[in-house]
CSV table of C-alpha atoms in Angstrom, one decimal:
chain,number,residue,atom,x,y,z
A,679,UNK,CA,5.0,-45.4,-32.7
A,680,UNK,CA,3.8,-48.7,-31.6
A,681,UNK,CA,3.5,-49.9,-28.0
A,682,UNK,CA,4.7,-47.9,-25.0
A,683,UNK,CA,7.3,-45.2,-24.9
A,684,UNK,CA,8.9,-43.7,-21.8
A,685,UNK,CA,11.0,-40.6,-21.4
A,686,UNK,CA,13.6,-39.8,-20.4
A,687,UNK,CA,15.7,-43.0,-20.9
A,688,UNK,CA,17.8,-42.0,-18.0
A,689,UNK,CA,18.2,-39.1,-15.6
A,690,UNK,CA,20.5,-38.0,-12.8
A,691,UNK,CA,18.7,-35.7,-10.4
A,692,UNK,CA,19.7,-33.7,-7.3
A,693,UNK,CA,17.8,-34.6,-4.1
A,694,UNK,CA,14.9,-32.3,-3.5
A,695,UNK,CA,14.2,-31.6,-7.1
A,696,UNK,CA,10.9,-32.3,-8.8
A,697,UNK,CA,10.8,-34.8,-11.7
A,698,UNK,CA,8.1,-36.1,-14.0
A,699,UNK,CA,8.6,-39.4,-15.9
A,700,UNK,CA,6.5,-39.6,-19.0
A,701,UNK,CA,4.7,-42.6,-20.4
A,702,UNK,CA,2.6,-42.8,-23.6
A,703,UNK,CA,0.9,-45.8,-25.1
A,704,UNK,CA,-0.8,-46.0,-28.5
A,705,UNK,CA,-2.6,-49.3,-28.0
A,706,UNK,CA,-5.8,-47.7,-26.6
A,707,UNK,CA,-5.4,-49.8,-23.5
A,708,UNK,CA,-7.7,-48.9,-20.6
A,709,UNK,CA,-5.3,-49.6,-17.7
A,710,UNK,CA,-1.8,-48.2,-17.1
A,711,UNK,CA,0.7,-48.9,-14.3
A,712,UNK,CA,4.0,-47.6,-12.9
A,713,UNK,CA,6.5,-50.0,-11.3
A,714,UNK,CA,9.9,-49.6,-9.9
A,715,UNK,CA,12.6,-52.3,-10.2
A,716,UNK,CA,15.2,-52.8,-7.5
A,717,UNK,CA,17.8,-55.5,-7.3
A,718,UNK,CA,16.5,-58.5,-5.4
A,719,UNK,CA,13.0,-57.1,-5.0
A,720,UNK,CA,11.6,-57.7,-8.5
A,721,UNK,CA,9.1,-55.1,-9.7
A,722,UNK,CA,6.8,-53.3,-7.2
A,723,UNK,CA,3.7,-51.4,-8.2
A,724,UNK,CA,3.7,-47.7,-7.4
A,725,UNK,CA,0.4,-46.5,-8.9
A,726,UNK,CA,-2.1,-47.6,-11.4
A,727,UNK,CA,-5.1,-46.4,-13.4
A,728,UNK,CA,-7.9,-48.7,-14.5
A,729,UNK,CA,-9.3,-46.1,-16.9
A,730,UNK,CA,-8.8,-42.4,-17.9
A,731,UNK,CA,-9.8,-40.2,-15.0
A,732,UNK,CA,-9.1,-42.7,-12.2
A,733,UNK,CA,-6.0,-43.6,-10.3
A,734,UNK,CA,-5.1,-45.9,-7.4
A,735,UNK,CA,-2.2,-46.6,-5.1
A,736,UNK,CA,0.0,-49.7,-5.4
A,737,UNK,CA,2.4,-51.3,-3.0
A,738,UNK,CA,4.9,-48.4,-2.7
A,739,UNK,CA,3.1,-45.1,-3.5
A,740,UNK,CA,4.7,-42.8,-1.0
A,741,UNK,CA,6.6,-39.9,-2.6
A,742,UNK,CA,5.0,-40.4,-6.0
A,743,UNK,CA,1.9,-39.0,-7.7
A,744,UNK,CA,0.2,-39.8,-11.0
A,745,UNK,CA,-2.6,-38.4,-13.2
A,746,UNK,CA,-4.6,-39.8,-16.0
A,747,UNK,CA,-6.1,-37.0,-18.0
A,748,UNK,CA,-6.5,-39.2,-21.2
A,749,UNK,CA,-6.2,-42.8,-22.3
A,750,UNK,CA,-2.7,-42.5,-23.8
A,751,UNK,CA,-0.6,-40.7,-21.1
A,752,UNK,CA,0.2,-41.6,-17.6
A,753,UNK,CA,2.9,-39.4,-16.1
A,754,UNK,CA,4.6,-40.2,-12.8
A,755,UNK,CA,5.8,-37.2,-10.6
A,756,UNK,CA,8.3,-37.2,-7.8
A,757,UNK,CA,7.5,-34.0,-6.0
A,758,UNK,CA,10.8,-33.9,-4.0
A,759,UNK,CA,13.2,-36.6,-5.0
A,760,UNK,CA,15.2,-38.6,-2.4
A,761,UNK,CA,18.1,-41.0,-2.9
A,762,UNK,CA,15.9,-44.0,-2.0
A,763,UNK,CA,14.0,-43.3,-5.2
A,764,UNK,CA,17.0,-44.2,-7.3
A,765,UNK,CA,15.6,-47.1,-9.4
A,766,UNK,CA,14.6,-48.2,-12.8
A,767,UNK,CA,11.0,-47.2,-13.5
A,768,UNK,CA,8.7,-49.2,-15.8
A,769,UNK,CA,5.4,-48.1,-17.3
A,770,UNK,CA,3.0,-50.8,-18.4
A,771,UNK,CA,-0.5,-51.0,-19.9
A,772,UNK,CA,-3.2,-53.6,-20.4
A,773,UNK,CA,-6.7,-53.8,-21.5
A,774,UNK,CA,-7.2,-55.3,-24.9
A,775,UNK,CA,-10.4,-57.0,-23.8
A,776,UNK,CA,-11.2,-55.0,-20.7
A,777,UNK,CA,-10.7,-57.9,-18.3
A,778,UNK,CA,-8.9,-57.3,-15.1
A,779,UNK,CA,-6.5,-60.2,-15.9
A,780,UNK,CA,-5.3,-58.9,-19.3
A,781,UNK,CA,-1.6,-59.2,-20.0
A,782,UNK,CA,0.4,-56.2,-19.1
A,783,UNK,CA,2.9,-54.9,-21.7
A,784,UNK,CA,5.9,-52.9,-20.5
A,785,UNK,CA,7.8,-49.9,-21.7
A,786,UNK,CA,11.6,-49.8,-22.1
A,787,UNK,CA,12.1,-48.2,-18.6
A,788,UNK,CA,13.7,-45.0,-17.2
A,789,UNK,CA,16.8,-45.3,-15.1
A,790,UNK,CA,16.7,-42.6,-12.4
A,791,UNK,CA,19.5,-41.7,-10.1
A,792,UNK,CA,18.9,-39.3,-7.2
A,793,UNK,CA,22.1,-37.9,-5.6
B,1140,UNK,CA,-1.9,-59.9,-0.4
B,1141,UNK,CA,-0.8,-62.0,-3.4
B,1142,UNK,CA,2.8,-63.0,-3.6
B,1143,UNK,CA,5.2,-64.9,-5.8
B,1144,UNK,CA,8.3,-66.8,-4.7
B,1145,UNK,CA,10.8,-67.9,-7.3
B,1146,UNK,CA,14.1,-69.8,-7.3
B,1147,UNK,CA,17.0,-67.6,-6.3
B,1148,UNK,CA,19.9,-67.3,-8.7
B,1149,UNK,CA,22.1,-66.7,-10.3
B,1150,UNK,CA,21.9,-69.8,-12.5
B,1151,UNK,CA,24.8,-70.6,-14.8
B,1152,UNK,CA,24.4,-73.3,-17.5
B,1153,UNK,CA,26.2,-74.7,-20.5
B,1154,UNK,CA,24.6,-74.4,-23.9
B,1155,UNK,CA,22.1,-77.3,-24.6
B,1156,UNK,CA,21.6,-77.9,-20.9
B,1157,UNK,CA,18.1,-78.2,-19.3
B,1158,UNK,CA,16.7,-75.2,-17.4
B,1159,UNK,CA,14.1,-75.2,-14.7
B,1160,UNK,CA,13.2,-72.2,-12.6
B,1161,UNK,CA,10.8,-72.9,-9.8
B,1162,UNK,CA,7.9,-70.5,-9.1
B,1163,UNK,CA,5.1,-70.8,-6.5
B,1164,UNK,CA,2.4,-68.3,-5.7
B,1165,UNK,CA,-0.1,-67.4,-3.0
B,1166,UNK,CA,-3.2,-65.6,-4.1
B,1167,UNK,CA,-6.9,-65.1,-3.4
B,1168,UNK,CA,-9.0,-66.6,-6.1
B,1169,UNK,CA,-7.6,-67.8,-9.3
B,1170,UNK,CA,-4.9,-65.5,-10.7
B,1171,UNK,CA,-3.4,-65.6,-14.2
B,1172,UNK,CA,0.2,-66.5,-14.2
B,1173,UNK,CA,3.0,-65.2,-16.3
B,1174,UNK,CA,6.7,-65.5,-17.1
B,1175,UNK,CA,8.4,-62.3,-18.2
B,1176,UNK,CA,12.0,-62.1,-19.5
B,1177,UNK,CA,14.4,-59.1,-19.3
B,1178,UNK,CA,17.4,-59.2,-21.6
B,1179,UNK,CA,20.4,-57.1,-20.7
B,1180,UNK,CA,19.7,-53.4,-20.9
B,1181,UNK,CA,16.1,-53.9,-22.0
B,1182,UNK,CA,12.6,-53.8,-20.5
B,1183,UNK,CA,10.4,-56.7,-19.7
B,1184,UNK,CA,8.9,-58.9,-22.4
B,1185,UNK,CA,6.1,-61.3,-22.0
B,1186,UNK,CA,7.5,-64.9,-22.4
B,1187,UNK,CA,4.4,-67.0,-21.8
B,1188,UNK,CA,1.2,-67.1,-19.7
B,1189,UNK,CA,-1.5,-69.3,-18.4
B,1190,UNK,CA,-4.9,-68.1,-17.3
B,1191,UNK,CA,-6.4,-71.2,-15.6
B,1192,UNK,CA,-5.5,-74.4,-13.9
B,1193,UNK,CA,-3.8,-77.1,-16.1
B,1194,UNK,CA,-3.1,-74.6,-18.9
B,1195,UNK,CA,0.3,-74.8,-20.4
B,1196,UNK,CA,2.0,-71.7,-21.7
B,1197,UNK,CA,4.8,-72.0,-24.3
B,1198,UNK,CA,7.0,-69.8,-26.3
B,1199,UNK,CA,10.5,-70.0,-27.8
B,1200,UNK,CA,11.0,-73.5,-26.5
B,1201,UNK,CA,10.0,-72.5,-22.9
B,1202,UNK,CA,7.0,-74.1,-21.2
B,1203,UNK,CA,5.2,-73.7,-17.9
B,1204,UNK,CA,2.1,-75.4,-16.6
B,1205,UNK,CA,-0.4,-73.8,-14.1
B,1206,UNK,CA,-0.6,-76.3,-11.2
B,1207,UNK,CA,-3.4,-75.3,-8.9
B,1208,UNK,CA,-2.8,-78.2,-6.5
B,1209,UNK,CA,0.8,-77.2,-5.9
B,1210,UNK,CA,0.3,-73.4,-6.6
B,1211,UNK,CA,3.2,-73.6,-8.9
B,1212,UNK,CA,4.2,-72.4,-12.4
B,1213,UNK,CA,7.7,-73.7,-13.0
B,1214,UNK,CA,9.5,-72.6,-16.1
B,1215,UNK,CA,11.3,-75.2,-18.2
B,1216,UNK,CA,13.4,-75.4,-21.4
B,1217,UNK,CA,15.0,-78.6,-22.6
B,1218,UNK,CA,18.0,-77.1,-24.4
B,1219,UNK,CA,19.1,-73.5,-23.7
B,1220,UNK,CA,21.1,-71.3,-25.9
B,1221,UNK,CA,23.5,-68.4,-25.1
B,1222,UNK,CA,20.8,-66.0,-26.3
B,1223,UNK,CA,18.6,-67.2,-23.4
B,1224,UNK,CA,20.8,-65.4,-21.0
B,1225,UNK,CA,18.5,-63.0,-19.2
B,1226,UNK,CA,16.6,-62.3,-16.0
B,1227,UNK,CA,13.4,-64.3,-15.7
B,1228,UNK,CA,10.4,-63.0,-13.6
B,1229,UNK,CA,7.4,-65.1,-12.5
B,1230,UNK,CA,4.3,-63.1,-11.8
B,1231,UNK,CA,0.7,-63.5,-10.8
B,1232,UNK,CA,-2.1,-61.2,-11.9
B,1233,UNK,CA,-5.3,-60.7,-9.9
B,1234,UNK,CA,-7.8,-57.9,-10.4
B,1235,UNK,CA,-5.4,-55.7,-12.4
B,1236,UNK,CA,-2.5,-56.1,-9.9
B,1237,UNK,CA,0.6,-57.9,-11.0
B,1238,UNK,CA,2.8,-59.4,-8.2
B,1239,UNK,CA,6.3,-60.3,-9.2
B,1240,UNK,CA,8.9,-62.6,-7.9
B,1241,UNK,CA,12.4,-61.3,-7.3
B,1242,UNK,CA,13.8,-62.5,-10.6
B,1243,UNK,CA,16.3,-65.2,-11.5
B,1244,UNK,CA,19.4,-64.3,-13.5
B,1245,UNK,CA,20.3,-67.0,-16.0
B,1246,UNK,CA,23.7,-67.1,-17.8
B,1247,UNK,CA,24.3,-69.6,-20.5
B,1248,UNK,CA,27.9,-70.3,-21.5
B,1249,UNK,CA,28.9,-71.5,-24.9
């Protein structure tokens, strides 16, 4: 594989269920990110990780958690899904040079519907 | 915090017309600026970027110049094609955090 992969491509989920969105990159990038895309709002940062073992909160972190056990993987978990979490979720990574202004590269996205 | 404001759409153009999408930003310090493009049913792709004042980013006939004095990064293309139909996002990057505009939907008709 080359770049960033996300799974699943799409998912319909009942409210209250737990769900983990997967993200894997093979570019050895240090930093990884999760965004949600909602119509008229652009993309908003949920959580990020500057390097393996560390995570931070973005603009809209409530209801989501992340972990970064290694460089390649950055799963996003919804502990108890609610309808307002219906969105398209994008994972991104950056860090070819280690600078905090490196270009972010995006995965293909996961379309999540919570009923 | 940092923010980006871009021209609201949707924008509908005829093939070979000129396209301009306005983008302004507010930020602490000196962010890097980006335009991303999202084609129907796909994820975001980097279109172009500029990392300091007066830099011009260009790709696929699109251009944008980092204007510090007007805090702007307007996207331009002189002659659009049907294949340019997409959603365009302006973004500023500061200390790992990317702030996006709301996106502008562009439709080019043959």
